[in-house]
Amino acid sequence: MATAAISPDILAKYEPVIGLEVHVQLLTATKIFCGCANRFGAEPNTNVCAVCLGLPGALPVLNEKAVELAALAALALNCEVRERSIFARKNYFYPDLPKGYQISQYDKPIAEHGWIDVPTEDGSMKRIGITRLHMEEDAGKSLHEGFANSATRTYLDLNRCGTPLIEIVSEPDIRTSDEAFEYLTRLKEILLYTGVSDCNMEEGSLRCDANVSVRLKGAERFGAKAEVKNVNSFRFIRAALEYEIERQVEVIESGGQVVQETRLYNANEGRTDSMRSKEQAHDYRYFPEPDLPPLLLSQEFLERKRAELPEMPEARRKRMIAEYDLSEQDARTLTASRQFADRFEAAAKTARNPRRVANLLLSEVAGRLKALNLEPEQSPVSMSGIVQAADLLEENKISSRQLKQLFDICFEKGEDFGAVYEREKPQQITDSAAIEKLIDEVITANPGQLEQYRAGKTTIAGFFVGQVMRASKGQANPALLNQLVIKKLGS
Ligand code: ADP
Ligand code: ZN
Ligand code: MG
């Protein structure tokens, strides 16, 4: 924390108020108003045309795909979608905006009144309102470094001009930096599940401005807010908010006033710095875009889009917790991406016991991946390999000890389960007499435990099963072993 420390008591007198504005690039093939490729990383100023450069006489034509993705996102975020929305010109001067205005939406955005539920500190869920979701075009990029004469010059890359964006504006409902973090995490997850954006923050596909003010607890009116820009990870946003909350409390406590302004987050220093006083809406001279007709969406179109929505992450987690007997944390792991959850569920469906597949994936596979610092996609054991292993366990054809050994080999050699199983073909003892002999030995060696069993502590049977399994080097048929141990202990 870079502020002079404020005592927790003083901090606790105040309530932070936070609202987030998130810009998301839509995954279209072409830009929002022209046919230029919508692609990151091309040579500077190669994906440009008269329309996105705003040359005189060029006219915009709305990209239908961008509308479809915006509508999908709006529905996924529980918004009401307007049947008639209006594009508007937002006028300002900036070198990366050759047109001198940005085509956006103003008082009639495509969607309003949505929400996202986020978990709070005490584990309950809290609903964060979404004020509006509107469509707009992106601007270009000023390049301040990377050239021999960057010290004296700024270069422009206009490839990004006209990239389709949606801006999602939250209500000032967020009260802690953790809630802000959760809101962003869930928003991103919903957008990824819906497939409207890749949400890649490094490439700028998802950008967030954080508005924050503080007020004395119990006060009715909001305080003056600062808008923090230029924050490129959710963790930095949390850190920037924490810094900013303390800074504002400090200003007020020392008798000053928070000024409404735009501030920049400096990740290296861990603080925010004043950038400029905040512009007001009227500074932009918004007016309806004369070159575009109103955007009309039929109920039929919206119903079609609604039907396209996948199961949303939160609902999916709830269902999977019940279906596979998972903890909340396990459900989070399995649903971290829609693709992964789809792969898991498609595979689990084919197994004799789907819960076992979940269990193996979360314990044996996840544990080994973590130890090797690998991503799920890099696992040598495929989903069908896990299903095969789960089925063998379910059918008592291998013991869990053998399964662990086979998984060890898979991860050592980078081979899938099927291949390793075929080669190793672990031995299994299914001869009752041989198993009974081992049981007798273990019982003789552990008279104390036998005593306890006879005295009514039947759970201690598990101890005997474990000891015999170990004595058999993991080779005893598990079902037979269980059965024989119970029989022997009872006799
Ligand atoms: P502006 O006109 O400055 O752009 P808006 O009313 O459009 O402000 O709100 C922008 C964002 O700031 C929204 O997410 C909103 O919830 C949030 N916000 C508005 N007022 C406050 C405040 N006093 N403190 C914190 N956040 C606020
Ligand atoms: Zn273009
Ligand atoms: Mg605003």
Coordinates of C-alpha atoms and ligand atoms in Angstrom, one line a residue:
M1 CA 0.0 0.0 0.0
A2 CA 1.5 3.2 -1.1
T3 CA -0.6 5.7 0.9
A4 CA 0.4 6.7 4.4
A5 CA -1.3 4.1 6.4
I6 CA -4.8 4.9 7.6
S7 CA -6.0 3.2 10.6
P8 CA -8.6 0.5 10.0
D9 CA -10.9 2.2 12.5
I10 CA -11.0 5.3 10.4
L11 CA -11.3 3.4 7.1
A12 CA -14.2 1.5 8.7
K13 CA -16.2 4.8 9.1
Y14 CA -16.5 5.0 5.3
E15 CA -18.3 3.1 2.7
P16 CA -16.8 2.8 -0.8
V17 CA -19.1 3.1 -3.8
I18 CA -17.9 1.5 -7.0
G19 CA -19.2 1.3 -10.6
L20 CA -17.4 -0.3 -13.4
E21 CA -17.4 0.4 -17.1
V22 CA -16.1 -2.4 -19.2
H23 CA -15.3 -2.3 -22.9
V24 CA -15.3 -5.6 -24.8
Q25 CA -14.2 -6.3 -28.4
L26 CA -16.6 -8.5 -30.3
L27 CA -15.4 -11.5 -32.1
T28 CA -16.5 -10.6 -35.6
A29 CA -14.5 -11.3 -38.8
T30 CA -14.8 -7.7 -39.9
K31 CA -15.1 -4.2 -38.3
I32 CA -18.4 -2.7 -37.2
F33 CA -19.0 -0.3 -40.1
C34 CA -16.8 -1.5 -42.9
G35 CA -15.3 -4.7 -44.4
C36 CA -11.8 -4.4 -42.9
A37 CA -10.5 -7.4 -41.0
N38 CA -11.1 -7.2 -37.3
R39 CA -7.8 -8.8 -36.3
F40 CA -5.2 -8.1 -33.6
G41 CA -1.5 -7.9 -34.4
A42 CA -1.5 -7.0 -38.1
E43 CA 1.2 -4.6 -39.5
P44 CA 0.3 -1.1 -38.4
N45 CA -2.2 0.8 -40.6
T46 CA -2.8 -2.2 -42.9
N47 CA -6.4 -3.0 -41.9
V48 CA -7.9 0.4 -42.8
C49 CA -10.2 1.9 -45.4
A50 CA -12.0 5.1 -46.2
V51 CA -14.8 4.3 -43.8
C52 CA -12.8 3.5 -40.7
L53 CA -10.4 6.3 -41.4
G54 CA -13.4 8.7 -41.8
L55 CA -12.4 10.0 -45.2
P56 CA -14.9 12.5 -46.6
G57 CA -17.9 10.9 -48.3
A58 CA -17.4 7.4 -46.9
L59 CA -20.5 5.9 -45.3
P60 CA -20.8 3.4 -42.5
V61 CA -22.8 0.1 -42.9
L62 CA -23.7 -1.7 -39.7
N63 CA -22.2 -5.2 -39.4
E64 CA -25.0 -7.6 -38.7
K65 CA -22.8 -10.1 -36.9
A66 CA -21.8 -7.4 -34.4
V67 CA -25.5 -6.8 -33.6
E68 CA -26.0 -10.5 -33.1
L69 CA -23.1 -10.7 -30.6
A70 CA -24.2 -7.5 -28.8
A71 CA -27.7 -8.9 -28.5
L72 CA -26.4 -12.2 -27.2
A73 CA -24.2 -10.6 -24.6
A74 CA -27.1 -8.4 -23.5
L75 CA -29.4 -11.4 -23.1
A76 CA -26.8 -13.3 -21.2
L77 CA -26.4 -10.4 -18.8
N78 CA -30.2 -10.3 -18.2
C79 CA -30.7 -7.0 -20.0
E80 CA -33.8 -5.8 -21.6
V81 CA -33.0 -5.3 -25.3
R82 CA -34.5 -2.4 -27.1
E83 CA -36.4 -3.1 -30.3
R84 CA -35.3 0.3 -31.6
S85 CA -32.0 1.8 -30.7
I86 CA -30.1 4.7 -32.0
F87 CA -26.4 5.3 -32.9
A88 CA -25.0 8.6 -31.9
R89 CA -21.9 10.7 -32.6
K90 CA -19.6 11.3 -29.6
N91 CA -17.4 14.2 -30.7
Y92 CA -14.0 14.7 -29.4
F93 CA -10.5 15.4 -30.7
Y94 CA -7.8 12.9 -30.3
P95 CA -5.0 11.9 -32.7
D96 CA -6.1 8.3 -32.7
L97 CA -9.6 9.3 -33.8
P98 CA -9.2 10.5 -37.4
K99 CA -13.0 11.0 -37.8
G100 CA -13.1 13.5 -34.9
Y101 CA -16.1 11.5 -33.5
Q102 CA -16.8 8.0 -32.3
I103 CA -20.0 6.3 -33.4
S104 CA -21.5 5.1 -30.2
Q105 CA -25.0 4.9 -28.6
Y106 CA -26.3 7.5 -26.2
D107 CA -29.8 7.8 -24.8
K108 CA -31.2 4.8 -26.7
P109 CA -28.6 2.1 -26.2
I110 CA -29.3 -1.4 -27.5
A111 CA -29.8 -2.8 -23.9
E112 CA -30.5 -1.7 -20.3
H113 CA -31.4 -3.0 -16.9
G114 CA -29.4 -6.2 -16.6
W115 CA -27.6 -7.7 -13.6
I116 CA -24.9 -10.2 -12.5
D117 CA -25.0 -12.0 -9.2
V118 CA -21.7 -12.1 -7.3
P119 CA -20.7 -13.8 -4.1
T120 CA -20.0 -11.6 -1.1
E121 CA -17.8 -12.0 1.9
D122 CA -20.3 -13.9 4.0
G123 CA -21.0 -16.4 1.1
S124 CA -24.4 -15.0 0.1
M125 CA -25.1 -13.7 -3.4
K126 CA -25.5 -10.1 -4.2
R127 CA -27.1 -8.7 -7.4
I128 CA -25.1 -6.0 -9.1
G129 CA -27.1 -4.0 -11.6
I130 CA -26.1 -3.3 -15.2
T131 CA -27.3 0.2 -16.2
R132 CA -26.7 -0.2 -19.9
L133 CA -25.0 -2.1 -22.6
H134 CA -24.3 -0.2 -25.8
M135 CA -22.5 -0.7 -29.1
E136 CA -19.7 1.5 -30.3
E137 CA -16.6 1.5 -32.4
D138 CA -13.1 1.5 -31.1
A139 CA -10.5 4.2 -31.8
G140 CA -6.9 3.6 -33.0
K141 CA -3.8 3.4 -30.9
S142 CA -1.1 6.0 -30.2
L143 CA 2.3 4.3 -29.9
H144 CA 4.5 6.2 -27.5
E145 CA 7.4 3.8 -27.4
G146 CA 9.3 1.2 -29.6
F147 CA 10.7 3.6 -32.2
A148 CA 14.2 5.1 -32.4
N149 CA 12.8 8.6 -32.1
S150 CA 10.0 7.7 -29.6
A151 CA 11.4 10.3 -27.2
T152 CA 10.2 13.1 -29.5
R153 CA 7.5 11.5 -31.6
T154 CA 4.2 9.6 -31.2
Y155 CA 3.1 7.2 -33.9
L156 CA -0.4 6.1 -34.8
D157 CA -1.7 2.7 -35.6
L158 CA -5.2 3.0 -36.9
N159 CA -5.9 -0.7 -37.4
R160 CA -8.2 -0.7 -34.3
C161 CA -10.4 2.1 -35.6
G162 CA -13.8 0.7 -36.2
T163 CA -13.3 -2.5 -34.1
P164 CA -16.8 -3.5 -32.8
L165 CA -17.2 -2.9 -29.0
I166 CA -19.8 -3.3 -26.4
E167 CA -19.6 -1.1 -23.3
I168 CA -21.2 -2.5 -20.2
V169 CA -21.8 0.0 -17.5
S170 CA -22.6 -1.2 -14.0
E171 CA -24.8 0.5 -11.4
P172 CA -22.9 2.0 -8.5
D173 CA -23.8 -1.1 -6.5
I174 CA -20.4 -2.5 -5.7
R175 CA -19.1 -1.8 -2.2
T176 CA -15.7 -3.5 -1.9
S177 CA -12.7 -4.2 -4.2
D178 CA -13.4 -7.9 -3.8
E179 CA -16.9 -7.5 -5.1
A180 CA -15.5 -5.6 -8.1
F181 CA -13.1 -8.4 -8.7
E182 CA -15.9 -11.0 -8.5
Y183 CA -18.1 -8.9 -10.8
L184 CA -15.4 -8.7 -13.4
T185 CA -14.5 -12.4 -13.1
R186 CA -18.2 -13.4 -13.6
L187 CA -18.7 -10.9 -16.4
K188 CA -15.8 -12.2 -18.3
E189 CA -16.9 -15.8 -17.7
I190 CA -20.4 -15.0 -19.1
L191 CA -18.9 -13.3 -22.1
L192 CA -16.6 -16.2 -22.8
Y193 CA -19.4 -18.8 -22.4
T194 CA -21.5 -16.8 -24.7
G195 CA -18.7 -16.6 -27.2
V196 CA -19.0 -12.9 -28.0
S197 CA -15.4 -12.0 -27.2
D198 CA -12.1 -13.7 -26.4
C199 CA -11.8 -11.2 -23.4
N200 CA -8.0 -11.2 -23.8
M201 CA -6.9 -8.3 -21.6
E202 CA -3.3 -8.3 -22.9
E203 CA -4.5 -7.7 -26.4
G204 CA -7.0 -5.1 -25.1
S205 CA -10.2 -7.2 -25.9
L206 CA -11.4 -6.4 -22.5
R207 CA -10.7 -3.1 -20.8
C208 CA -12.1 -1.8 -17.5
D209 CA -12.5 1.7 -16.1
A210 CA -13.3 1.8 -12.4
N211 CA -15.3 4.6 -10.8
V212 CA -15.0 4.9 -7.1
S213 CA -16.1 7.3 -4.3
V214 CA -16.4 7.0 -0.6
R215 CA -19.0 8.3 1.8
L216 CA -19.5 8.2 5.6
K217 CA -21.4 5.0 6.4
G218 CA -25.1 5.9 6.6
A219 CA -24.7 9.0 4.4
E220 CA -27.4 9.2 1.7
R221 CA -25.5 11.0 -1.0
F222 CA -22.6 9.6 -3.0
G223 CA -19.3 11.4 -2.8
A224 CA -17.4 12.8 -5.7
K225 CA -15.9 9.9 -7.7
A226 CA -12.6 9.3 -9.4
E227 CA -12.5 7.3 -12.6
V228 CA -9.4 5.1 -12.7
K229 CA -8.2 4.1 -16.2
N230 CA -5.5 2.1 -17.7
V231 CA -5.7 -0.9 -15.5
N232 CA -4.9 -4.1 -17.4
S233 CA -5.7 -6.9 -15.0
F234 CA -8.5 -7.7 -12.6
R235 CA -5.9 -8.0 -9.8
F236 CA -4.6 -4.5 -10.6
I237 CA -8.2 -3.2 -10.5
R238 CA -8.6 -4.6 -7.1
A239 CA -5.3 -3.0 -6.0
A240 CA -6.1 0.3 -7.7
L241 CA -9.5 0.4 -5.9
E242 CA -7.9 -0.3 -2.6
Y243 CA -5.4 2.4 -3.1
E244 CA -8.0 4.9 -4.3
I245 CA -10.4 4.2 -1.4
E246 CA -7.6 4.9 1.1
R247 CA -6.5 8.0 -0.8
Q248 CA -10.0 9.5 -0.8
V249 CA -10.5 8.7 2.9
E250 CA -7.2 10.4 3.6
V251 CA -8.2 13.5 1.6
I252 CA -11.5 13.8 3.5
E253 CA -10.0 13.0 6.9
S254 CA -7.5 15.7 6.5
G255 CA -10.2 18.2 5.8
G256 CA -10.0 18.3 2.0
Q257 CA -12.5 17.4 -0.8
V258 CA -12.2 14.7 -3.3
V259 CA -12.3 16.2 -6.8
Q260 CA -14.1 14.5 -9.7
E261 CA -11.4 13.5 -12.0
T262 CA -9.9 10.8 -14.2
R263 CA -6.9 9.1 -12.7
L264 CA -4.3 6.7 -14.1
Y265 CA -3.2 3.6 -12.4
N266 CA 0.5 3.1 -12.2
A267 CA 1.1 -0.6 -11.7
N268 CA 4.8 -0.2 -10.9
E269 CA 4.3 2.3 -8.1
G270 CA 1.0 0.7 -7.0
R271 CA -0.8 4.1 -7.0
T272 CA -3.1 6.3 -9.0
D273 CA -2.2 9.7 -10.4
S274 CA -4.4 12.5 -11.5
M275 CA -4.7 12.6 -15.3
R276 CA -7.3 15.2 -16.1
S277 CA -10.5 16.7 -14.8
K278 CA -13.5 14.5 -15.8
E279 CA -15.3 15.6 -19.0
Q280 CA -19.1 15.9 -18.8
A281 CA -21.5 14.3 -21.3
H282 CA -22.3 17.7 -22.8
D283 CA -18.7 18.2 -23.7
Y284 CA -19.1 15.5 -26.3
R285 CA -22.0 17.2 -28.2
Y286 CA -23.8 13.9 -28.7
F287 CA -26.3 13.8 -31.6
P288 CA -28.0 11.0 -33.5
E289 CA -25.7 9.6 -36.2
P290 CA -27.1 10.9 -39.5
D291 CA -25.4 8.3 -41.6
L292 CA -27.1 5.3 -39.9
P293 CA -30.8 4.4 -39.6
P294 CA -32.2 3.4 -36.2
L295 CA -31.3 -0.2 -35.3
L296 CA -34.6 -2.3 -35.3
L297 CA -34.6 -5.7 -33.7
S298 CA -37.7 -7.9 -33.9
Q299 CA -39.0 -10.0 -31.0
E300 CA -38.5 -13.0 -33.3
F301 CA -34.8 -12.1 -33.7
L302 CA -34.4 -11.7 -30.0
E303 CA -36.1 -15.0 -29.2
R304 CA -33.9 -16.7 -31.7
K305 CA -30.8 -15.2 -30.0
R306 CA -32.2 -16.2 -26.6
A307 CA -32.5 -19.8 -27.8
E308 CA -28.8 -19.7 -28.8
L309 CA -27.6 -18.9 -25.3
P310 CA -25.7 -21.7 -23.7
E311 CA -26.2 -22.7 -20.1
M312 CA -24.6 -19.9 -18.1
P313 CA -21.7 -20.7 -15.8
E314 CA -23.5 -20.1 -12.5
A315 CA -26.5 -22.3 -13.5
R316 CA -24.1 -24.9 -14.8
R317 CA -22.1 -25.0 -11.6
K318 CA -25.3 -25.5 -9.6
R319 CA -26.5 -28.3 -11.8
M320 CA -23.0 -30.0 -11.8
I321 CA -22.7 -29.8 -8.1
A322 CA -25.8 -31.9 -7.7
E323 CA -25.2 -34.2 -10.7
Y324 CA -21.6 -35.1 -9.9
D325 CA -21.6 -34.5 -6.1
L326 CA -19.0 -31.7 -6.3
S327 CA -17.9 -29.0 -3.9
E328 CA -18.4 -25.4 -5.0
Q329 CA -14.6 -25.2 -5.6
D330 CA -14.6 -28.4 -7.7
A331 CA -17.5 -27.1 -9.7
R332 CA -15.5 -23.9 -10.4
T333 CA -12.5 -25.9 -11.6
L334 CA -14.6 -28.0 -14.0
T335 CA -16.5 -25.0 -15.4
A336 CA -13.5 -22.7 -15.7
S337 CA -14.1 -22.7 -19.4
R338 CA -17.1 -23.8 -21.3
Q339 CA -15.0 -25.8 -23.7
F340 CA -13.4 -27.7 -20.8
A341 CA -16.8 -28.3 -19.1
D342 CA -18.2 -29.5 -22.4
R343 CA -15.4 -31.9 -22.9
F344 CA -15.7 -33.2 -19.3
E345 CA -19.5 -33.7 -19.5
A346 CA -19.4 -35.3 -22.9
A347 CA -16.9 -37.8 -21.6
A348 CA -18.5 -38.4 -18.2
K349 CA -21.8 -39.2 -19.9
T350 CA -20.2 -42.3 -21.4
A351 CA -18.7 -43.6 -18.2
R352 CA -20.4 -46.2 -15.9
N353 CA -20.2 -43.8 -13.1
P354 CA -19.8 -40.1 -14.1
R355 CA -19.1 -39.0 -10.5
R356 CA -16.0 -41.2 -10.6
V357 CA -14.7 -39.4 -13.7
A358 CA -15.2 -36.0 -11.9
N359 CA -13.4 -37.4 -8.9
L360 CA -10.4 -38.8 -10.8
L361 CA -10.1 -35.6 -12.9
L362 CA -10.2 -33.4 -9.8
S363 CA -7.9 -35.5 -7.6
E364 CA -5.5 -37.7 -9.6
V365 CA -5.2 -35.6 -12.8
A366 CA -5.5 -32.1 -11.4
G367 CA -3.0 -32.9 -8.7
R368 CA -0.4 -34.2 -11.2
L369 CA -1.0 -31.3 -13.5
K370 CA -0.5 -28.8 -10.7
A371 CA 2.7 -30.5 -9.6
L372 CA 4.1 -30.2 -13.1
N373 CA 2.7 -26.7 -13.6
L374 CA 0.7 -27.8 -16.7
E375 CA -2.6 -26.5 -18.0
P376 CA -5.5 -28.9 -18.4
E377 CA -5.1 -28.8 -22.2
Q378 CA -1.5 -30.2 -21.7
S379 CA -2.6 -33.3 -19.8
P380 CA -1.1 -36.5 -21.3
V381 CA -4.2 -38.3 -20.0
S382 CA -7.2 -37.5 -22.3
M383 CA -10.8 -37.3 -21.1
S384 CA -11.5 -40.7 -22.6
G385 CA -8.4 -42.0 -20.8
I386 CA -9.9 -40.8 -17.5
V387 CA -13.2 -42.5 -18.4
Q388 CA -11.4 -45.7 -19.2
A389 CA -9.6 -45.6 -15.8
A390 CA -12.9 -44.8 -14.0
D391 CA -14.6 -47.7 -15.6
L392 CA -11.8 -50.1 -14.7
L393 CA -12.1 -48.9 -11.1
E394 CA -15.8 -49.2 -11.1
E395 CA -15.6 -52.7 -12.4
N396 CA -12.9 -53.6 -9.8
K397 CA -10.5 -54.5 -12.6
I398 CA -7.8 -52.4 -11.1
S399 CA -7.3 -51.1 -7.5
S400 CA -6.9 -47.4 -6.8
R401 CA -3.3 -48.1 -5.9
Q402 CA -2.7 -49.5 -9.4
L403 CA -4.5 -46.7 -10.9
K404 CA -2.2 -44.2 -9.2
Q405 CA 0.8 -46.1 -10.5
L406 CA -0.6 -46.1 -14.0
F407 CA -1.3 -42.4 -13.8
D408 CA 2.3 -41.8 -12.6
I409 CA 3.6 -43.6 -15.7
C410 CA 1.3 -41.6 -17.9
F411 CA 2.7 -38.3 -16.5
E412 CA 6.3 -39.5 -16.5
K413 CA 6.2 -40.6 -20.1
G414 CA 3.6 -38.2 -21.5
E415 CA 1.4 -41.1 -22.6
D416 CA -2.4 -41.5 -22.5
F417 CA -4.0 -43.9 -20.0
G418 CA -5.1 -46.4 -22.6
A419 CA -1.6 -47.0 -24.0
V420 CA -0.1 -47.4 -20.6
Y421 CA -2.8 -49.7 -19.4
E422 CA -2.4 -52.0 -22.4
R423 CA 1.3 -52.2 -21.9
E424 CA 1.5 -52.6 -18.1
K425 CA -1.7 -54.7 -17.8
P426 CA -1.5 -54.7 -14.0
Q427 CA -1.8 -58.1 -12.4
Q428 CA -4.9 -58.8 -10.3
I429 CA -5.3 -61.4 -7.7
T430 CA -8.7 -62.9 -7.9
D431 CA -7.9 -66.2 -6.2
S432 CA -9.9 -66.2 -2.9
A433 CA -7.6 -68.5 -1.2
A434 CA -4.5 -66.4 -1.9
I435 CA -6.3 -63.3 -0.6
E436 CA -7.6 -65.1 2.5
K437 CA -4.1 -66.1 3.3
L438 CA -2.9 -62.5 3.2
I439 CA -5.9 -61.5 5.4
D440 CA -5.0 -64.1 7.9
E441 CA -1.5 -62.8 8.1
V442 CA -2.6 -59.2 8.6
I443 CA -5.2 -60.2 11.2
T444 CA -2.6 -62.1 13.2
A445 CA -0.2 -59.2 13.1
N446 CA -2.8 -56.7 14.4
P447 CA -4.6 -58.3 17.3
G448 CA -5.4 -54.9 18.8
Q449 CA -7.4 -53.8 15.8
L450 CA -9.1 -57.1 15.7
E451 CA -10.2 -56.5 19.3
Q452 CA -11.6 -53.1 18.4
Y453 CA -13.5 -54.6 15.5
R454 CA -15.0 -57.2 17.7
A455 CA -15.9 -54.6 20.2
G456 CA -18.1 -52.9 17.6
K457 CA -15.8 -50.5 15.8
T458 CA -16.7 -51.8 12.4
T459 CA -15.1 -48.9 10.5
I460 CA -11.8 -50.4 11.3
A461 CA -12.4 -53.0 8.6
G462 CA -11.0 -50.3 6.2
F463 CA -7.7 -50.5 8.0
F464 CA -7.5 -54.2 7.3
V465 CA -8.5 -53.7 3.7
G466 CA -5.8 -51.2 3.3
Q467 CA -3.1 -53.4 4.9
V468 CA -4.0 -56.4 2.8
M469 CA -4.1 -54.3 -0.3
R470 CA -0.6 -53.1 0.5
A471 CA 0.6 -56.6 1.2
S472 CA -0.7 -57.6 -2.2
K473 CA 1.2 -54.8 -3.8
G474 CA -2.1 -53.3 -4.8
Q475 CA -3.0 -56.4 -6.8
A476 CA -5.9 -57.8 -4.8
N477 CA -9.3 -57.5 -6.6
P478 CA -10.8 -54.7 -4.5
A479 CA -14.4 -56.1 -4.4
L480 CA -13.3 -59.6 -3.5
L481 CA -10.9 -58.2 -0.9
N482 CA -13.6 -56.2 0.8
Q483 CA -16.0 -59.1 0.9
L484 CA -13.4 -61.5 2.3
V485 CA -12.2 -59.1 5.0
I486 CA -15.7 -58.6 6.3
K487 CA -16.2 -62.4 6.2
K488 CA -12.9 -63.1 8.0
L489 CA -13.3 -60.4 10.7
G490 CA -16.8 -61.8 11.5
S491 CA -15.7 -65.4 11.8
Ligands
ADP1 P1 -20.2 9.9 -15.9 O1 -21.2 10.8 -16.3 O2 -19.1 10.6 -15.1 O3 -19.6 9.0 -17.0 P2 -22.0 7.9 -15.1 O4 -23.2 8.3 -14.3 O5 -22.2 7.7 -16.5 O6 -20.8 8.9 -14.8 O7 -21.4 6.6 -14.4 C1 -20.2 6.0 -14.9 C2 -19.9 4.9 -13.9 O8 -19.6 5.4 -12.6 C3 -21.1 3.9 -13.7 O9 -20.6 2.6 -13.6 C4 -21.7 4.4 -12.4 O10 -22.3 3.3 -11.7 C5 -20.5 4.9 -11.6 N1 -20.8 5.9 -10.7 C6 -21.6 7.0 -10.8 N2 -21.5 7.8 -9.8 C7 -20.7 7.2 -8.9 C8 -20.1 7.6 -7.6 N3 -20.5 8.7 -7.0 N4 -19.2 6.8 -7.0 C9 -18.8 5.7 -7.7 N5 -19.3 5.3 -8.8 C10 -20.1 6.0 -9.5
ZN2 ZN -12.3 -0.1 -42.8
MG3 MG -21.1 8.1 -18.4

